Each structure stands twice: as structure tokens, then as C-alpha cells.
PDB file of C-alpha atoms in Angstrom:
ATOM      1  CA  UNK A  93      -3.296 -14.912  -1.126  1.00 47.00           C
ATOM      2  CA  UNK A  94      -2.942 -11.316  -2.423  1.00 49.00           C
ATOM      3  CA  UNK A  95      -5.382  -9.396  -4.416  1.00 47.00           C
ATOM      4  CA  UNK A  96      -3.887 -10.233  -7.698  1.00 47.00           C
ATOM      5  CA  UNK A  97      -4.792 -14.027  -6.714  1.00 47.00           C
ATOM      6  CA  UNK A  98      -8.351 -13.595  -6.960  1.00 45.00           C
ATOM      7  CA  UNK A  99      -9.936 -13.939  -9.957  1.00 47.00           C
ATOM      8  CA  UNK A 100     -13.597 -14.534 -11.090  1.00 48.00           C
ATOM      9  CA  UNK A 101     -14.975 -16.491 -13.864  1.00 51.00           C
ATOM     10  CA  UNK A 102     -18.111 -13.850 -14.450  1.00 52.00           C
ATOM     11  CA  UNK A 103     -16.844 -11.909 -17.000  1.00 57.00           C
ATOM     12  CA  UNK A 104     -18.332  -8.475 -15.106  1.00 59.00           C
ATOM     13  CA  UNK A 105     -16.662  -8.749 -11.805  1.00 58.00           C
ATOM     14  CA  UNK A 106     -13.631  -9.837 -13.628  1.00 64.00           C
ATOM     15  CA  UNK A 107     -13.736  -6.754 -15.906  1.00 72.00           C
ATOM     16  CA  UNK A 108     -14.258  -4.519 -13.382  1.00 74.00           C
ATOM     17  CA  UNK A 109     -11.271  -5.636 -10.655  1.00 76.00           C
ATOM     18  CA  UNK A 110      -9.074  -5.534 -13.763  1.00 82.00           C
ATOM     19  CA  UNK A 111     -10.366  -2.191 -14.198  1.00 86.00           C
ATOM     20  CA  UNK A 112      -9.962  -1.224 -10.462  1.00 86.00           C
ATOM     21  CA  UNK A 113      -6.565  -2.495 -10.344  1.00 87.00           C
ATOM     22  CA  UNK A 114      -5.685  -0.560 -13.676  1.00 91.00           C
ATOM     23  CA  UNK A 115      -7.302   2.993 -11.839  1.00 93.00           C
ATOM     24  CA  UNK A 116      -5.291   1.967  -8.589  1.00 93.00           C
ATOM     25  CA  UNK A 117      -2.095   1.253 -10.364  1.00 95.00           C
ATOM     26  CA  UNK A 118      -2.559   4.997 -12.196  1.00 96.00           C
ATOM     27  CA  UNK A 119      -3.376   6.316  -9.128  1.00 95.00           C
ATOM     28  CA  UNK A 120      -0.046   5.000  -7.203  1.00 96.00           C
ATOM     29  CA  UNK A 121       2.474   5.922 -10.400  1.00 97.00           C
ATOM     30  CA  UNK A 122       1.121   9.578 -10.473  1.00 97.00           C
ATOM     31  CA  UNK A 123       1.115   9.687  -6.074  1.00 97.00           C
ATOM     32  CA  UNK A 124       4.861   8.106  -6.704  1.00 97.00           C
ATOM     33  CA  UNK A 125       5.564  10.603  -9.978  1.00 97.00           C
ATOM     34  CA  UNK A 126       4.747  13.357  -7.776  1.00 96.00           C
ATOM     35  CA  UNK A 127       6.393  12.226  -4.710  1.00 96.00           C
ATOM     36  CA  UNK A 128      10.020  11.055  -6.990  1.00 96.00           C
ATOM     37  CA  UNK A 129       9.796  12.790  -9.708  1.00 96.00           C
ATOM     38  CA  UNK A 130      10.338   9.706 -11.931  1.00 97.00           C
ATOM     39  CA  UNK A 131       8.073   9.272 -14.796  1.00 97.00           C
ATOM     40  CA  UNK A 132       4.481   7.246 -13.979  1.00 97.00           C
ATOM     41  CA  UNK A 133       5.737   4.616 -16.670  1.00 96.00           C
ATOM     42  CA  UNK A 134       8.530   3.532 -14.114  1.00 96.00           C
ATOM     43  CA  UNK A 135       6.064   2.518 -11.755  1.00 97.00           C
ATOM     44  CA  UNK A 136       4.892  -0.980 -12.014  1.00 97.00           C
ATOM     45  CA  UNK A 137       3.666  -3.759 -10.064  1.00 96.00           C
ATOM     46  CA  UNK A 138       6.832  -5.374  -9.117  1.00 97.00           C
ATOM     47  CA  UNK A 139       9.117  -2.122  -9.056  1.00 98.00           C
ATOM     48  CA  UNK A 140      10.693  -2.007  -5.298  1.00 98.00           C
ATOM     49  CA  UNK A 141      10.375   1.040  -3.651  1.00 97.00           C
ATOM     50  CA  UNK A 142      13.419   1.554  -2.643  1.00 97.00           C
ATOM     51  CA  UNK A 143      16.115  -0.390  -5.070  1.00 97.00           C
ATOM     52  CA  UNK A 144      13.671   0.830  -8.574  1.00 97.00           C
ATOM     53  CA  UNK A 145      11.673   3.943  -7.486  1.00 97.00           C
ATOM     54  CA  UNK A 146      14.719   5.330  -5.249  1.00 96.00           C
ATOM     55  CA  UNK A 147      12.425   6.014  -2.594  1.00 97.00           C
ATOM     56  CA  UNK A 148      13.914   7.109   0.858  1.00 96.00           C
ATOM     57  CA  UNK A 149      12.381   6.608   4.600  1.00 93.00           C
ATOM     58  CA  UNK A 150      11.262  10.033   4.304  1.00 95.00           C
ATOM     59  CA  UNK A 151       9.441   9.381   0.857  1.00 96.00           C
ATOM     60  CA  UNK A 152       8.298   6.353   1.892  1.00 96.00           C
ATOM     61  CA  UNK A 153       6.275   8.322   4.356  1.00 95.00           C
ATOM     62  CA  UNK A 154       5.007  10.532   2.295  1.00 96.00           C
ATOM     63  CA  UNK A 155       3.896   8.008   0.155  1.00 96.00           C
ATOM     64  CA  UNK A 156       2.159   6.230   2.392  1.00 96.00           C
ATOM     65  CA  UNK A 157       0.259   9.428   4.088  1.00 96.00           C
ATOM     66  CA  UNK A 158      -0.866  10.087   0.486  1.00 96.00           C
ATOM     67  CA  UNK A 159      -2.660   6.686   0.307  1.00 95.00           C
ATOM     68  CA  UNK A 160      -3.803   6.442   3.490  1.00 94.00           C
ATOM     69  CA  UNK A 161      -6.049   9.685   2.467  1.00 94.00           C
ATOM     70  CA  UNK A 162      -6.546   8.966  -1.505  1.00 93.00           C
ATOM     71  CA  UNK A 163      -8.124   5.411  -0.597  1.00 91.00           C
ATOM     72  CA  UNK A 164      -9.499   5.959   2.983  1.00 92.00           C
ATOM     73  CA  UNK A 165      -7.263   3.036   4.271  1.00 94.00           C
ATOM     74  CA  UNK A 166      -4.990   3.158   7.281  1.00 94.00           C
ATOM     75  CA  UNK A 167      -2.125   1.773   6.904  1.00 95.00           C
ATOM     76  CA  UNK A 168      -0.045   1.045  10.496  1.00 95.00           C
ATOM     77  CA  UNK A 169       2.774   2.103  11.280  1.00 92.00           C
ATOM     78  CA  UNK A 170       4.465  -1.311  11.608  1.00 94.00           C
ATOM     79  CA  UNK A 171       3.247  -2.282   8.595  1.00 95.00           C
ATOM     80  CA  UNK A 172       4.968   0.209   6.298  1.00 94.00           C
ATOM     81  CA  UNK A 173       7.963  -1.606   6.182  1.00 91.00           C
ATOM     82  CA  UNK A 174       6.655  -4.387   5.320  1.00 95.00           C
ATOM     83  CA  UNK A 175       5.491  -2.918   2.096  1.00 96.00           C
ATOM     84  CA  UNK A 176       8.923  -3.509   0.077  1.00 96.00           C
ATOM     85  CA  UNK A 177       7.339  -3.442  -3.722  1.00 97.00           C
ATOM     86  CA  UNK A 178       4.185  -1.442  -5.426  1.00 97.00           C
ATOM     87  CA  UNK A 179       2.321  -4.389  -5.857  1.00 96.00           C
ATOM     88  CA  UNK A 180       2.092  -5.286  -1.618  1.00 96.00           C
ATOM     89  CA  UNK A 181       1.115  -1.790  -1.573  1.00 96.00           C
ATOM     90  CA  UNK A 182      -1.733  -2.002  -3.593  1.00 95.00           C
ATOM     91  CA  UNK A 183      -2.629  -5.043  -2.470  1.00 94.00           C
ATOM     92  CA  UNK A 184      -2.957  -4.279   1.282  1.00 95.00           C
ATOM     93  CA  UNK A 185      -4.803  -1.266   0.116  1.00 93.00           C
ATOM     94  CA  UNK A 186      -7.564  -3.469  -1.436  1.00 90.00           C
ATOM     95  CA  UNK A 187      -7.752  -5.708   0.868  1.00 91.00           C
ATOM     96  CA  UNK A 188      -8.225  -3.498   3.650  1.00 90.00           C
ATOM     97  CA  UNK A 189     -10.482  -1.171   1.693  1.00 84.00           C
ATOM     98  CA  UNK A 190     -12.445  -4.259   1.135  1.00 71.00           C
ATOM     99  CA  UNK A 191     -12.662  -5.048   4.796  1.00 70.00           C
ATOM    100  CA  UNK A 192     -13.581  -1.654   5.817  1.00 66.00           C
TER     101      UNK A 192
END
């Protein structure tokens, strides 16, 4: 299950994930925008980061560092590979910012 699974049927906590997705999704295209250089309206949920958004190893990096201290989550090591699209990265940053 990934964070886009979940859904609520009270029309507050629905409205405000949907909101907190929307902020983290601005959040990642502007941290990608400034990392790439590619426009924040390239950056979508299923955009991979390497074959759409043209990011490298090093960028990936980057990327990831940038996260790691805009939302407070770590994010391991062997677990950055793993993150092939913008949407996994989002998602493991909500679930683990939910868990911490």
C-alpha cells in the first residue's frame, strides 16, 4: 500500500492529505527545479527520475539530502535506489514522517 492508497471517507482528513500531498508535490518540483533546472511543471507523480527528470547519481544525491532535511526524514542509503519515480519518493517520505 503506498500513501496515495489511503483514503478517508471524512471529508476533513480527506481534504487535508489531498492538501498535504499537493504542498509535498510543490515542495519536490521546486527541490527538483532547483536541483535540474527543468521547469516545476515537469515534475509529476509518475515522472522517473532518471528517464523524465534527467537526473544523474550525483543529482540523485542531492536530491535526496535536500529531503532528508526539508521533511526531517532519513532516507537510507540502500534505499535511494529504490526510489525510481517522484511518486515512491513522496510516498516513503510520508510514510516515514508518519512513523516518526
Amino acid at each position: 500500500m503506498t500513501a496515495s492508497d489511503i483514503t478517508d471517507s471524512r471529508p476533513g482528513i480527506a481534504a487535508g492529505a489531498a492538501a498535504a500531498k499537493a504542498a509535498n508535490l510543490e515542495l519536490m518540483a521546486s527541490l527538483i527545479a532547483e536541483i535540474t533546472g527543468l521547469p516545476k511543471d515537469a515534475v509529476v507523480p509518475e515522472a522517473d527520475l532518471v528517464d523524465d527528470l534527467y537526473i544523474d547519481s550525483v543529482a540523485k544525491i542531492e536530491l535526496m539530502v535536500a529531503c532528508e532535511t526539508r521533511f526531517g526524514v532519513q532516507i537510507p542509503d540502500e534505499v535511494v535506489n529504490e526510489l525510481r519515480d517522484v511518486e515512491a519518493v513522496l510516498d516513503y517520505l510520508a510514510e516515514h514522517k508518519a512513523a516518526s
